[in-house]
Amino acid sequence: MGVEHKVLRGALKGALNLLYPPQCPGCGDPVATASSNGGDLCPQCWRDMHFITGCFCGRCGAPLPDDGTGLRDESLLCDDCLRVDRPWRQGRAAFVYKGTGRKLVLALKHGDRPDLGPPLANWLAQVSRPLIRKGMIVAPVPLHMRRLLKRRYNQAGLISRGLAISHGVQHLPNLLRRTRHTPPQDHRSARDRFANLQDAVAVNPRLRGLLQGRAVLLVDDVMASGATLSACAKALLDAGSGPISVAVLARAVKDD
C-alpha cells in the first residue's frame, strides 16, 4: 500500500506540474523542476543571487574578503561589529541584500507573498545550523500591532517558524512585543536607527518564565545597522535569557 501511495502521489504531482508548471520565486518564469518547498530559481535569478558562502563575520554574517585559504575563521569580525558592541554572540546571514535576494525579501515583506516563507526559511535553516543548541528557543523580531494588521503576517515569524521546524527546536513567535509604534528605519543614519528603537521592544510577560537561562536564536529578514536586533537582544537578556544568536535572511552591506 505504501508503494502504491507513493506512485499515486507522484502521478498527481506530475499532472499538477503539467497544469501549473513550477515557477521561479524570483521572477515567476517557468522552471524545469520544482523542489518540495518551491525554492528553485531560474538561471537568470540564480546568477543574480549573492549567497554568503565564503569568509563571513562571525557576529553578523556579513561577507568578508577571502584570504585565499578557503578556510572559515568564525572569530573574524566585520568593521561594523568591531565598532559597535553587539549584545549577541554569533550570527549568520543567508545572502546579501541586493539583486534577486533583495527582490525576494521585498516581495515577502511588502508584496503579499507569504508563499515565499518556506523556501527562504529553508535557506536560512541551512546556514544557521551551527548556531543551534539543545533547549534553544527560536523567536522572530516582532512587528507592532498597527503594522501587523496592515501586513496581515509577520515575515520574520514565517521564516523563524520554518527554521525552528527544520531544527526541531521550540518556536515562540510571541516571545517579544513591540511596546510602541516606531517610524520606518529606511533612510535613517545608524545613530538615528538605534535611537528610534530605544525602549521599543519588551519580552511578553506571559512567556517570561520559559525564557530563564535559555539560549535564543533571533530571526529577522534583513540586518542593516543591527539596531532592531540589538533592541530585541537587550530585552531578552534583561529578562533573564541565556546567550543570544541571530540569523537573518539578508545582510545589507556597503557597495564596494
PDB file of C-alpha atoms in Angstrom:
ATOM      1  CA  MET A   1       0.000   0.000   0.000  1.00  0.00           C
ATOM      2  CA  GLY A   2       2.876   2.326   0.782  1.00  0.00           C
ATOM      3  CA  VAL A   3       4.386   1.822  -2.675  1.00  0.00           C
ATOM      4  CA  GLU A   4       1.008   2.370  -4.347  1.00  0.00           C
ATOM      5  CA  HIS A   5       0.546   5.551  -2.369  1.00  0.00           C
ATOM      6  CA  LYS A   6       3.945   6.891  -3.495  1.00  0.00           C
ATOM      7  CA  VAL A   7       3.192   6.026  -7.135  1.00  0.00           C
ATOM      8  CA  LEU A   8      -0.197   7.765  -6.948  1.00  0.00           C
ATOM      9  CA  ARG A   9       1.310  10.816  -5.266  1.00  0.00           C
ATOM     10  CA  GLY A  10       3.999  11.011  -7.974  1.00  0.00           C
ATOM     11  CA  ALA A  11       1.385  10.755 -10.731  1.00  0.00           C
ATOM     12  CA  LEU A  12      -0.718  13.507  -9.159  1.00  0.00           C
ATOM     13  CA  LYS A  13       2.318  15.718  -8.772  1.00  0.00           C
ATOM     14  CA  GLY A  14       3.227  15.173 -12.434  1.00  0.00           C
ATOM     15  CA  ALA A  15      -0.303  16.055 -13.520  1.00  0.00           C
ATOM     16  CA  LEU A  16      -0.287  19.225 -11.425  1.00  0.00           C
ATOM     17  CA  ASN A  17       3.055  20.249 -12.921  1.00  0.00           C
ATOM     18  CA  LEU A  18       1.544  19.942 -16.403  1.00  0.00           C
ATOM     19  CA  LEU A  19      -1.423  22.108 -15.431  1.00  0.00           C
ATOM     20  CA  TYR A  20       0.551  24.515 -13.236  1.00  0.00           C
ATOM     21  CA  PRO A  21       4.226  24.491 -14.255  1.00  0.00           C
ATOM     22  CA  PRO A  22       6.611  25.276 -11.368  1.00  0.00           C
ATOM     23  CA  GLN A  23       7.668  28.908 -11.312  1.00  0.00           C
ATOM     24  CA  CYS A  24      10.792  30.725 -10.226  1.00  0.00           C
ATOM     25  CA  PRO A  25      10.042  32.527  -6.931  1.00  0.00           C
ATOM     26  CA  GLY A  26      12.184  35.435  -8.088  1.00  0.00           C
ATOM     27  CA  CYS A  27      10.562  36.357 -11.410  1.00  0.00           C
ATOM     28  CA  GLY A  28       7.689  33.939 -11.981  1.00  0.00           C
ATOM     29  CA  ASP A  29       9.174  32.365 -15.118  1.00  0.00           C
ATOM     30  CA  PRO A  30       8.687  28.599 -15.529  1.00  0.00           C
ATOM     31  CA  VAL A  31      11.473  26.371 -14.227  1.00  0.00           C
ATOM     32  CA  ALA A  32      12.267  22.827 -15.279  1.00  0.00           C
ATOM     33  CA  THR A  33      11.829  21.279 -11.820  1.00  0.00           C
ATOM     34  CA  ALA A  34      10.366  22.304  -8.503  1.00  0.00           C
ATOM     35  CA  SER A  35      11.687  21.429  -5.058  1.00  0.00           C
ATOM     36  CA  SER A  36       9.294  20.420  -2.288  1.00  0.00           C
ATOM     37  CA  ASN A  37       9.485  23.909  -0.776  1.00  0.00           C
ATOM     38  CA  GLY A  38       9.241  25.838  -4.040  1.00  0.00           C
ATOM     39  CA  GLY A  39      12.716  27.314  -3.811  1.00  0.00           C
ATOM     40  CA  ASP A  40      14.135  26.615  -7.282  1.00  0.00           C
ATOM     41  CA  LEU A  41      15.334  29.752  -9.072  1.00  0.00           C
ATOM     42  CA  CYS A  42      15.588  30.195 -12.815  1.00  0.00           C
ATOM     43  CA  PRO A  43      19.144  30.536 -14.230  1.00  0.00           C
ATOM     44  CA  GLN A  44      18.934  34.329 -14.510  1.00  0.00           C
ATOM     45  CA  CYS A  45      17.703  34.854 -10.929  1.00  0.00           C
ATOM     46  CA  TRP A  46      20.257  32.338  -9.665  1.00  0.00           C
ATOM     47  CA  ARG A  47      23.095  34.294 -11.288  1.00  0.00           C
ATOM     48  CA  ASP A  48      21.848  37.442  -9.554  1.00  0.00           C
ATOM     49  CA  MET A  49      21.646  35.754  -6.141  1.00  0.00           C
ATOM     50  CA  HIS A  50      24.510  36.574  -3.774  1.00  0.00           C
ATOM     51  CA  PHE A  51      24.643  33.730  -1.255  1.00  0.00           C
ATOM     52  CA  ILE A  52      27.211  34.168   1.518  1.00  0.00           C
ATOM     53  CA  THR A  53      29.378  31.082   1.119  1.00  0.00           C
ATOM     54  CA  GLY A  54      32.956  32.204   1.719  1.00  0.00           C
ATOM     55  CA  CYS A  55      34.501  34.103   4.624  1.00  0.00           C
ATOM     56  CA  PHE A  56      31.996  35.960   6.781  1.00  0.00           C
ATOM     57  CA  CYS A  57      31.737  37.909  10.021  1.00  0.00           C
ATOM     58  CA  GLY A  58      31.063  35.526  12.906  1.00  0.00           C
ATOM     59  CA  ARG A  59      28.913  38.115  14.667  1.00  0.00           C
ATOM     60  CA  CYS A  60      26.523  39.264  11.935  1.00  0.00           C
ATOM     61  CA  GLY A  61      27.182  37.032   8.913  1.00  0.00           C
ATOM     62  CA  ALA A  62      28.352  39.803   6.577  1.00  0.00           C
ATOM     63  CA  PRO A  63      30.674  38.581   3.793  1.00  0.00           C
ATOM     64  CA  LEU A  64      34.377  39.297   4.256  1.00  0.00           C
ATOM     65  CA  PRO A  65      37.269  39.308   1.779  1.00  0.00           C
ATOM     66  CA  ASP A  66      38.581  35.805   1.163  1.00  0.00           C
ATOM     67  CA  ASP A  67      42.165  35.245   2.309  1.00  0.00           C
ATOM     68  CA  GLY A  68      42.695  32.596  -0.368  1.00  0.00           C
ATOM     69  CA  THR A  69      42.925  29.633   2.021  1.00  0.00           C
ATOM     70  CA  GLY A  70      39.310  28.554   1.592  1.00  0.00           C
ATOM     71  CA  LEU A  71      39.019  28.197   5.379  1.00  0.00           C
ATOM     72  CA  ARG A  72      36.403  29.886   7.546  1.00  0.00           C
ATOM     73  CA  ASP A  73      37.569  31.663  10.682  1.00  0.00           C
ATOM     74  CA  GLU A  74      34.418  32.415  12.657  1.00  0.00           C
ATOM     75  CA  SER A  75      36.349  34.669  15.039  1.00  0.00           C
ATOM     76  CA  LEU A  76      36.710  37.248  12.245  1.00  0.00           C
ATOM     77  CA  LEU A  77      34.564  40.373  12.598  1.00  0.00           C
ATOM     78  CA  CYS A  78      33.465  42.974  10.081  1.00  0.00           C
ATOM     79  CA  ASP A  79      34.173  46.681  10.565  1.00  0.00           C
ATOM     80  CA  ASP A  80      30.649  47.319  11.886  1.00  0.00           C
ATOM     81  CA  CYS A  81      30.916  44.622  14.552  1.00  0.00           C
ATOM     82  CA  LEU A  82      34.372  45.852  15.576  1.00  0.00           C
ATOM     83  CA  ARG A  83      32.953  49.341  16.031  1.00  0.00           C
ATOM     84  CA  VAL A  84      29.550  48.542  17.590  1.00  0.00           C
ATOM     85  CA  ASP A  85      29.075  46.482  20.762  1.00  0.00           C
ATOM     86  CA  ARG A  86      26.609  43.750  19.773  1.00  0.00           C
ATOM     87  CA  PRO A  87      24.507  42.216  22.591  1.00  0.00           C
ATOM     88  CA  TRP A  88      24.577  38.820  20.882  1.00  0.00           C
ATOM     89  CA  ARG A  89      27.376  36.278  20.423  1.00  0.00           C
ATOM     90  CA  GLN A  90      27.068  34.801  16.934  1.00  0.00           C
ATOM     91  CA  GLY A  91      25.232  35.489  13.720  1.00  0.00           C
ATOM     92  CA  ARG A  92      24.557  34.128  10.266  1.00  0.00           C
ATOM     93  CA  ALA A  93      23.062  35.539   7.074  1.00  0.00           C
ATOM     94  CA  ALA A  94      21.960  33.549   4.043  1.00  0.00           C
ATOM     95  CA  PHE A  95      22.634  36.119   1.323  1.00  0.00           C
ATOM     96  CA  VAL A  96      23.500  39.743   0.594  1.00  0.00           C
ATOM     97  CA  TYR A  97      20.650  42.228   0.350  1.00  0.00           C
ATOM     98  CA  LYS A  98      20.887  43.002  -3.349  1.00  0.00           C
ATOM     99  CA  GLY A  99      19.853  41.552  -6.692  1.00  0.00           C
ATOM    100  CA  THR A 100      17.468  38.621  -6.511  1.00  0.00           C
ATOM    101  CA  GLY A 101      17.859  38.397  -2.743  1.00  0.00           C
ATOM    102  CA  ARG A 102      16.596  41.937  -2.259  1.00  0.00           C
ATOM    103  CA  LYS A 103      13.725  41.288  -4.666  1.00  0.00           C
ATOM    104  CA  LEU A 104      12.654  38.181  -2.726  1.00  0.00           C
ATOM    105  CA  VAL A 105      12.819  39.906   0.666  1.00  0.00           C
ATOM    106  CA  LEU A 106      10.789  42.881  -0.547  1.00  0.00           C
ATOM    107  CA  ALA A 107       8.202  40.569  -2.113  1.00  0.00           C
ATOM    108  CA  LEU A 108       7.832  38.669   1.169  1.00  0.00           C
ATOM    109  CA  LYS A 109       7.752  41.843   3.246  1.00  0.00           C
ATOM    110  CA  HIS A 110       5.683  44.234   1.147  1.00  0.00           C
ATOM    111  CA  GLY A 111       4.394  42.238  -1.811  1.00  0.00           C
ATOM    112  CA  ASP A 112       1.878  39.995  -0.016  1.00  0.00           C
ATOM    113  CA  ARG A 113       3.931  36.875  -0.804  1.00  0.00           C
ATOM    114  CA  PRO A 114       3.792  34.676   2.330  1.00  0.00           C
ATOM    115  CA  ASP A 115       4.321  31.702  -0.001  1.00  0.00           C
ATOM    116  CA  LEU A 116       7.981  32.736  -0.118  1.00  0.00           C
ATOM    117  CA  GLY A 117       8.328  31.974   3.595  1.00  0.00           C
ATOM    118  CA  PRO A 118       9.091  28.218   3.295  1.00  0.00           C
ATOM    119  CA  PRO A 119      11.864  28.378   0.657  1.00  0.00           C
ATOM    120  CA  LEU A 120      13.518  31.357   2.321  1.00  0.00           C
ATOM    121  CA  ALA A 121      13.279  29.660   5.722  1.00  0.00           C
ATOM    122  CA  ASN A 122      14.920  26.580   4.243  1.00  0.00           C
ATOM    123  CA  TRP A 123      17.892  28.614   3.013  1.00  0.00           C
ATOM    124  CA  LEU A 124      18.302  30.256   6.421  1.00  0.00           C
ATOM    125  CA  ALA A 125      17.921  26.934   8.237  1.00  0.00           C
ATOM    126  CA  GLN A 126      20.902  25.565   6.319  1.00  0.00           C
ATOM    127  CA  VAL A 127      23.285  28.393   7.197  1.00  0.00           C
ATOM    128  CA  SER A 128      22.080  28.700  10.806  1.00  0.00           C
ATOM    129  CA  ARG A 129      22.668  25.051  11.688  1.00  0.00           C
ATOM    130  CA  PRO A 130      25.941  25.765  13.595  1.00  0.00           C
ATOM    131  CA  LEU A 131      24.037  28.147  15.900  1.00  0.00           C
ATOM    132  CA  ILE A 132      21.502  25.608  17.131  1.00  0.00           C
ATOM    133  CA  ARG A 133      21.830  24.430  20.750  1.00  0.00           C
ATOM    134  CA  LYS A 134      19.886  21.923  22.823  1.00  0.00           C
ATOM    135  CA  GLY A 135      16.967  23.604  24.538  1.00  0.00           C
ATOM    136  CA  MET A 136      17.248  26.718  22.361  1.00  0.00           C
ATOM    137  CA  ILE A 137      14.281  28.978  21.658  1.00  0.00           C
ATOM    138  CA  VAL A 138      13.730  30.432  18.185  1.00  0.00           C
ATOM    139  CA  ALA A 139      11.908  33.776  18.134  1.00  0.00           C
ATOM    140  CA  PRO A 140      11.224  36.349  15.415  1.00  0.00           C
ATOM    141  CA  VAL A 141      11.718  40.083  15.610  1.00  0.00           C
ATOM    142  CA  PRO A 142       8.202  41.372  16.350  1.00  0.00           C
ATOM    143  CA  LEU A 143       6.004  43.777  14.433  1.00  0.00           C
ATOM    144  CA  HIS A 144       3.916  46.450  16.099  1.00  0.00           C
ATOM    145  CA  MET A 145       0.194  45.588  16.028  1.00  0.00           C
ATOM    146  CA  ARG A 146      -0.543  48.517  13.706  1.00  0.00           C
ATOM    147  CA  ARG A 147       1.941  47.226  11.132  1.00  0.00           C
ATOM    148  CA  LEU A 148       0.855  43.610  11.652  1.00  0.00           C
ATOM    149  CA  LEU A 149      -2.794  44.450  10.942  1.00  0.00           C
ATOM    150  CA  LYS A 150      -1.769  46.219   7.738  1.00  0.00           C
ATOM    151  CA  ARG A 151       0.554  43.453   6.529  1.00  0.00           C
ATOM    152  CA  ARG A 152      -1.524  40.556   7.965  1.00  0.00           C
ATOM    153  CA  TYR A 153       1.560  38.497   8.827  1.00  0.00           C
ATOM    154  CA  ASN A 154       4.988  38.922  10.349  1.00  0.00           C
ATOM    155  CA  GLN A 155       7.506  37.991   7.675  1.00  0.00           C
ATOM    156  CA  ALA A 156      10.151  37.239  10.313  1.00  0.00           C
ATOM    157  CA  GLY A 157       7.662  34.896  12.004  1.00  0.00           C
ATOM    158  CA  LEU A 158       7.133  32.915   8.796  1.00  0.00           C
ATOM    159  CA  ILE A 159      10.890  32.452   8.454  1.00  0.00           C
ATOM    160  CA  SER A 160      11.508  31.614  12.115  1.00  0.00           C
ATOM    161  CA  ARG A 161       8.719  29.034  12.133  1.00  0.00           C
ATOM    162  CA  GLY A 162      10.216  27.122   9.199  1.00  0.00           C
ATOM    163  CA  LEU A 163      13.690  27.363  10.710  1.00  0.00           C
ATOM    164  CA  ALA A 164      12.510  26.022  14.088  1.00  0.00           C
ATOM    165  CA  ILE A 165      10.697  23.108  12.446  1.00  0.00           C
ATOM    166  CA  SER A 166      13.793  22.253  10.405  1.00  0.00           C
ATOM    167  CA  HIS A 167      15.962  22.062  13.521  1.00  0.00           C
ATOM    168  CA  GLY A 168      13.360  20.582  15.873  1.00  0.00           C
ATOM    169  CA  VAL A 169      13.584  23.376  18.449  1.00  0.00           C
ATOM    170  CA  GLN A 170      10.906  25.379  20.241  1.00  0.00           C
ATOM    171  CA  HIS A 171       9.359  28.279  18.374  1.00  0.00           C
ATOM    172  CA  LEU A 172       7.886  31.162  20.385  1.00  0.00           C
ATOM    173  CA  PRO A 173       6.513  33.632  17.802  1.00  0.00           C
ATOM    174  CA  ASN A 174       5.087  35.926  20.512  1.00  0.00           C
ATOM    175  CA  LEU A 175       8.104  35.955  22.828  1.00  0.00           C
ATOM    176  CA  LEU A 176       8.816  39.609  22.019  1.00  0.00           C
ATOM    177  CA  ARG A 177       6.417  42.525  21.653  1.00  0.00           C
ATOM    178  CA  ARG A 178       6.666  46.000  20.202  1.00  0.00           C
ATOM    179  CA  THR A 179       5.731  48.357  23.032  1.00  0.00           C
ATOM    180  CA  ARG A 180       5.328  51.372  20.746  1.00  0.00           C
ATOM    181  CA  HIS A 181       4.971  52.093  17.067  1.00  0.00           C
ATOM    182  CA  THR A 182       8.213  53.357  15.520  1.00  0.00           C
ATOM    183  CA  PRO A 183       8.697  55.187  12.207  1.00  0.00           C
ATOM    184  CA  PRO A 184      10.362  53.169   9.421  1.00  0.00           C
ATOM    185  CA  GLN A 185      14.121  52.779   9.669  1.00  0.00           C
ATOM    186  CA  ASP A 186      14.733  53.447   5.977  1.00  0.00           C
ATOM    187  CA  HIS A 187      16.978  56.409   5.116  1.00  0.00           C
ATOM    188  CA  ARG A 188      17.997  56.976   8.740  1.00  0.00           C
ATOM    189  CA  SER A 189      21.564  57.163   9.988  1.00  0.00           C
ATOM    190  CA  ALA A 190      22.863  54.335  12.165  1.00  0.00           C
ATOM    191  CA  ARG A 191      22.665  56.578  15.242  1.00  0.00           C
ATOM    192  CA  ASP A 192      19.057  57.526  14.469  1.00  0.00           C
ATOM    193  CA  ARG A 193      18.144  53.879  13.921  1.00  0.00           C
ATOM    194  CA  PHE A 194      19.355  52.917  17.391  1.00  0.00           C
ATOM    195  CA  ALA A 195      17.587  55.925  18.968  1.00  0.00           C
ATOM    196  CA  ASN A 196      14.378  55.058  17.112  1.00  0.00           C
ATOM    197  CA  LEU A 197      14.296  51.602  18.737  1.00  0.00           C
ATOM    198  CA  GLN A 198      15.079  52.786  22.284  1.00  0.00           C
ATOM    199  CA  ASP A 199      12.699  51.001  24.709  1.00  0.00           C
ATOM    200  CA  ALA A 200      10.508  49.852  21.805  1.00  0.00           C
ATOM    201  CA  VAL A 201      10.729  46.084  22.449  1.00  0.00           C
ATOM    202  CA  ALA A 202       9.878  44.012  25.523  1.00  0.00           C
ATOM    203  CA  VAL A 203       9.512  40.361  26.471  1.00  0.00           C
ATOM    204  CA  ASN A 204       5.949  39.056  26.665  1.00  0.00           C
ATOM    205  CA  PRO A 205       5.329  38.759  30.440  1.00  0.00           C
ATOM    206  CA  ARG A 206       3.272  35.584  29.949  1.00  0.00           C
ATOM    207  CA  LEU A 207       6.292  33.842  28.392  1.00  0.00           C
ATOM    208  CA  ARG A 208       8.977  35.235  30.656  1.00  0.00           C
ATOM    209  CA  GLY A 209       9.127  32.046  32.714  1.00  0.00           C
ATOM    210  CA  LEU A 210      10.007  29.956  29.645  1.00  0.00           C
ATOM    211  CA  LEU A 211      12.963  32.191  28.873  1.00  0.00           C
ATOM    212  CA  GLN A 212      15.086  31.908  32.007  1.00  0.00           C
ATOM    213  CA  GLY A 213      18.661  30.874  31.203  1.00  0.00           C
ATOM    214  CA  ARG A 214      17.812  29.516  27.764  1.00  0.00           C
ATOM    215  CA  ALA A 215      19.713  30.318  24.597  1.00  0.00           C
ATOM    216  CA  VAL A 216      17.694  32.229  21.999  1.00  0.00           C
ATOM    217  CA  LEU A 217      18.065  32.453  18.224  1.00  0.00           C
ATOM    218  CA  LEU A 218      16.612  35.755  16.994  1.00  0.00           C
ATOM    219  CA  VAL A 219      15.366  35.718  13.391  1.00  0.00           C
ATOM    220  CA  ASP A 220      14.740  38.649  11.059  1.00  0.00           C
ATOM    221  CA  ASP A 221      14.524  39.277   7.334  1.00  0.00           C
ATOM    222  CA  VAL A 222      17.233  41.930   6.918  1.00  0.00           C
ATOM    223  CA  MET A 223      20.038  43.352   9.038  1.00  0.00           C
ATOM    224  CA  ALA A 224      21.386  46.799   8.224  1.00  0.00           C
ATOM    225  CA  SER A 225      22.730  48.672  11.268  1.00  0.00           C
ATOM    226  CA  GLY A 226      21.618  45.951  13.689  1.00  0.00           C
ATOM    227  CA  ALA A 227      19.544  48.392  15.765  1.00  0.00           C
ATOM    228  CA  THR A 228      16.389  46.253  15.745  1.00  0.00           C
ATOM    229  CA  LEU A 229      18.237  43.061  16.628  1.00  0.00           C
ATOM    230  CA  SER A 230      20.109  44.903  19.394  1.00  0.00           C
ATOM    231  CA  ALA A 231      16.875  46.174  20.939  1.00  0.00           C
ATOM    232  CA  CYS A 232      15.434  42.647  20.884  1.00  0.00           C
ATOM    233  CA  ALA A 233      18.585  41.025  22.274  1.00  0.00           C
ATOM    234  CA  LYS A 234      18.824  43.530  25.118  1.00  0.00           C
ATOM    235  CA  ALA A 235      15.190  42.952  26.045  1.00  0.00           C
ATOM    236  CA  LEU A 236      15.806  39.181  26.166  1.00  0.00           C
ATOM    237  CA  LEU A 237      18.971  39.487  28.256  1.00  0.00           C
ATOM    238  CA  ASP A 238      17.298  41.908  30.675  1.00  0.00           C
ATOM    239  CA  ALA A 239      14.502  39.363  31.119  1.00  0.00           C
ATOM    240  CA  GLY A 240      16.960  36.597  32.085  1.00  0.00           C
ATOM    241  CA  SER A 241      17.668  34.740  28.839  1.00  0.00           C
ATOM    242  CA  GLY A 242      20.817  32.784  28.104  1.00  0.00           C
ATOM    243  CA  PRO A 243      23.168  33.725  25.231  1.00  0.00           C
ATOM    244  CA  ILE A 244      21.660  35.261  22.108  1.00  0.00           C
ATOM    245  CA  SER A 245      22.453  34.412  18.484  1.00  0.00           C
ATOM    246  CA  VAL A 246      20.951  35.990  15.381  1.00  0.00           C
ATOM    247  CA  ALA A 247      20.016  34.667  11.949  1.00  0.00           C
ATOM    248  CA  VAL A 248      18.871  36.915   9.115  1.00  0.00           C
ATOM    249  CA  LEU A 249      17.927  36.178   5.552  1.00  0.00           C
ATOM    250  CA  ALA A 250      19.833  39.100   4.117  1.00  0.00           C
ATOM    251  CA  ARG A 251      22.722  41.279   5.278  1.00  0.00           C
ATOM    252  CA  ALA A 252      22.827  44.787   3.871  1.00  0.00           C
ATOM    253  CA  VAL A 253      26.405  45.701   3.018  1.00  0.00           C
ATOM    254  CA  LYS A 254      28.123  48.817   1.719  1.00  0.00           C
ATOM    255  CA  ASP A 255      28.814  48.859  -2.003  1.00  0.00           C
ATOM    256  CA  ASP A 256      32.450  48.331  -2.969  1.00  0.00           C
TER     257      ASP A 256
END
